[in-house]
């Protein structure tokens, strides 16, 4: 549930997104892989805050990529992700 949003009877909003990232150095990707549970949590928090209709537009997808990059980079103790890619996206 998102604060302030109205639930429609019988409507379930669901998104499944497979995310791939390009890292600045290989040790950054190694760190992400070693902390995958926490990375997934950061991604989920970022995705939940998105509006379904926004995800349907190309601009909205680009904003989500930027939000993911920024949130993960803020969480990383060292290194950075340079680029975020969606290899799969299902929105229902």
Coordinates of C-alpha atoms in Angstrom, one line a residue:
X1 CA 0.0 0.0 0.0
X2 CA 1.2 3.5 -0.8
X3 CA 0.1 6.3 1.5
X4 CA -2.6 8.4 -0.1
X5 CA -3.4 5.9 -2.9
X6 CA -6.8 4.5 -3.4
X7 CA -7.2 0.7 -3.8
X8 CA -9.5 -0.4 -6.6
X9 CA -11.6 -3.5 -5.9
X10 CA -10.2 -6.5 -7.6
X11 CA -7.2 -4.7 -9.1
X12 CA -3.7 -5.9 -8.2
X13 CA -0.7 -3.9 -9.4
X14 CA 2.4 -6.0 -10.0
X15 CA 5.7 -5.4 -11.7
X16 CA 8.5 -7.8 -12.3
X17 CA 11.7 -6.3 -13.4
X18 CA 15.1 -7.9 -14.1
X19 CA 17.8 -5.3 -13.5
X20 CA 21.4 -5.5 -14.8
X21 CA 24.0 -2.9 -14.0
X22 CA 27.3 -1.7 -15.4
X23 CA 29.9 -1.1 -12.6
X24 CA 32.8 1.2 -12.6
X25 CA 35.2 -1.7 -11.6
X26 CA 34.8 -5.4 -11.1
X27 CA 35.1 -5.2 -7.3
X28 CA 31.9 -3.1 -7.2
X29 CA 30.0 -5.8 -9.0
X30 CA 31.5 -8.4 -6.7
X31 CA 30.3 -6.4 -3.7
X32 CA 26.8 -6.2 -5.2
X33 CA 26.7 -9.9 -5.8
X34 CA 28.0 -10.7 -2.2
X35 CA 25.2 -8.4 -0.8
X36 CA 22.4 -9.4 -3.1
X37 CA 19.7 -9.5 -0.5
X38 CA 20.4 -5.9 0.6
X39 CA 20.6 -4.8 -3.1
X40 CA 17.2 -6.4 -3.7
X41 CA 15.8 -4.6 -0.7
X42 CA 17.1 -1.2 -2.1
X43 CA 15.6 -2.0 -5.5
X44 CA 12.3 -3.0 -4.0
X45 CA 12.1 0.2 -2.0
X46 CA 12.8 2.2 -5.1
X47 CA 10.3 0.4 -7.2
X48 CA 7.4 0.6 -4.7
X49 CA 7.7 4.3 -4.7
X50 CA 6.9 4.4 -8.5
X51 CA 3.6 5.1 -10.1
X52 CA 2.4 2.3 -12.4
X53 CA 1.4 4.7 -15.1
X54 CA 4.9 6.3 -15.0
X55 CA 6.5 2.9 -15.6
X56 CA 4.5 2.6 -18.8
X57 CA 6.3 5.5 -20.5
X58 CA 9.9 5.6 -21.7
X59 CA 10.5 8.7 -19.7
X60 CA 9.2 7.0 -16.6
X61 CA 11.5 4.0 -17.2
X62 CA 14.5 6.3 -17.6
X63 CA 13.6 8.0 -14.3
X64 CA 13.4 4.7 -12.6
X65 CA 16.8 3.7 -13.9
X66 CA 18.2 7.0 -12.6
X67 CA 16.5 6.4 -9.2
X68 CA 17.9 2.9 -9.0
X69 CA 21.4 4.1 -9.9
X70 CA 21.3 6.9 -7.4
X71 CA 19.9 4.9 -4.5
X72 CA 22.3 2.0 -5.0
X73 CA 25.3 4.4 -5.3
X74 CA 24.3 6.1 -2.1
X75 CA 24.2 2.7 -0.4
X76 CA 27.5 1.4 -1.7
X77 CA 30.5 2.0 0.6
X78 CA 32.9 2.2 -2.4
X79 CA 32.6 2.1 -6.1
X80 CA 29.7 3.1 -8.3
X81 CA 27.3 1.7 -10.8
X82 CA 27.5 3.6 -14.0
X83 CA 24.5 2.4 -15.9
X84 CA 21.2 0.5 -15.2
X85 CA 19.6 -1.8 -17.7
X86 CA 16.2 -3.6 -17.7
X87 CA 16.6 -7.0 -19.3
X88 CA 13.0 -7.9 -18.6
X89 CA 10.0 -5.8 -17.4
X90 CA 6.4 -7.1 -16.9
X91 CA 3.8 -4.7 -15.6
X92 CA 0.3 -5.9 -14.8

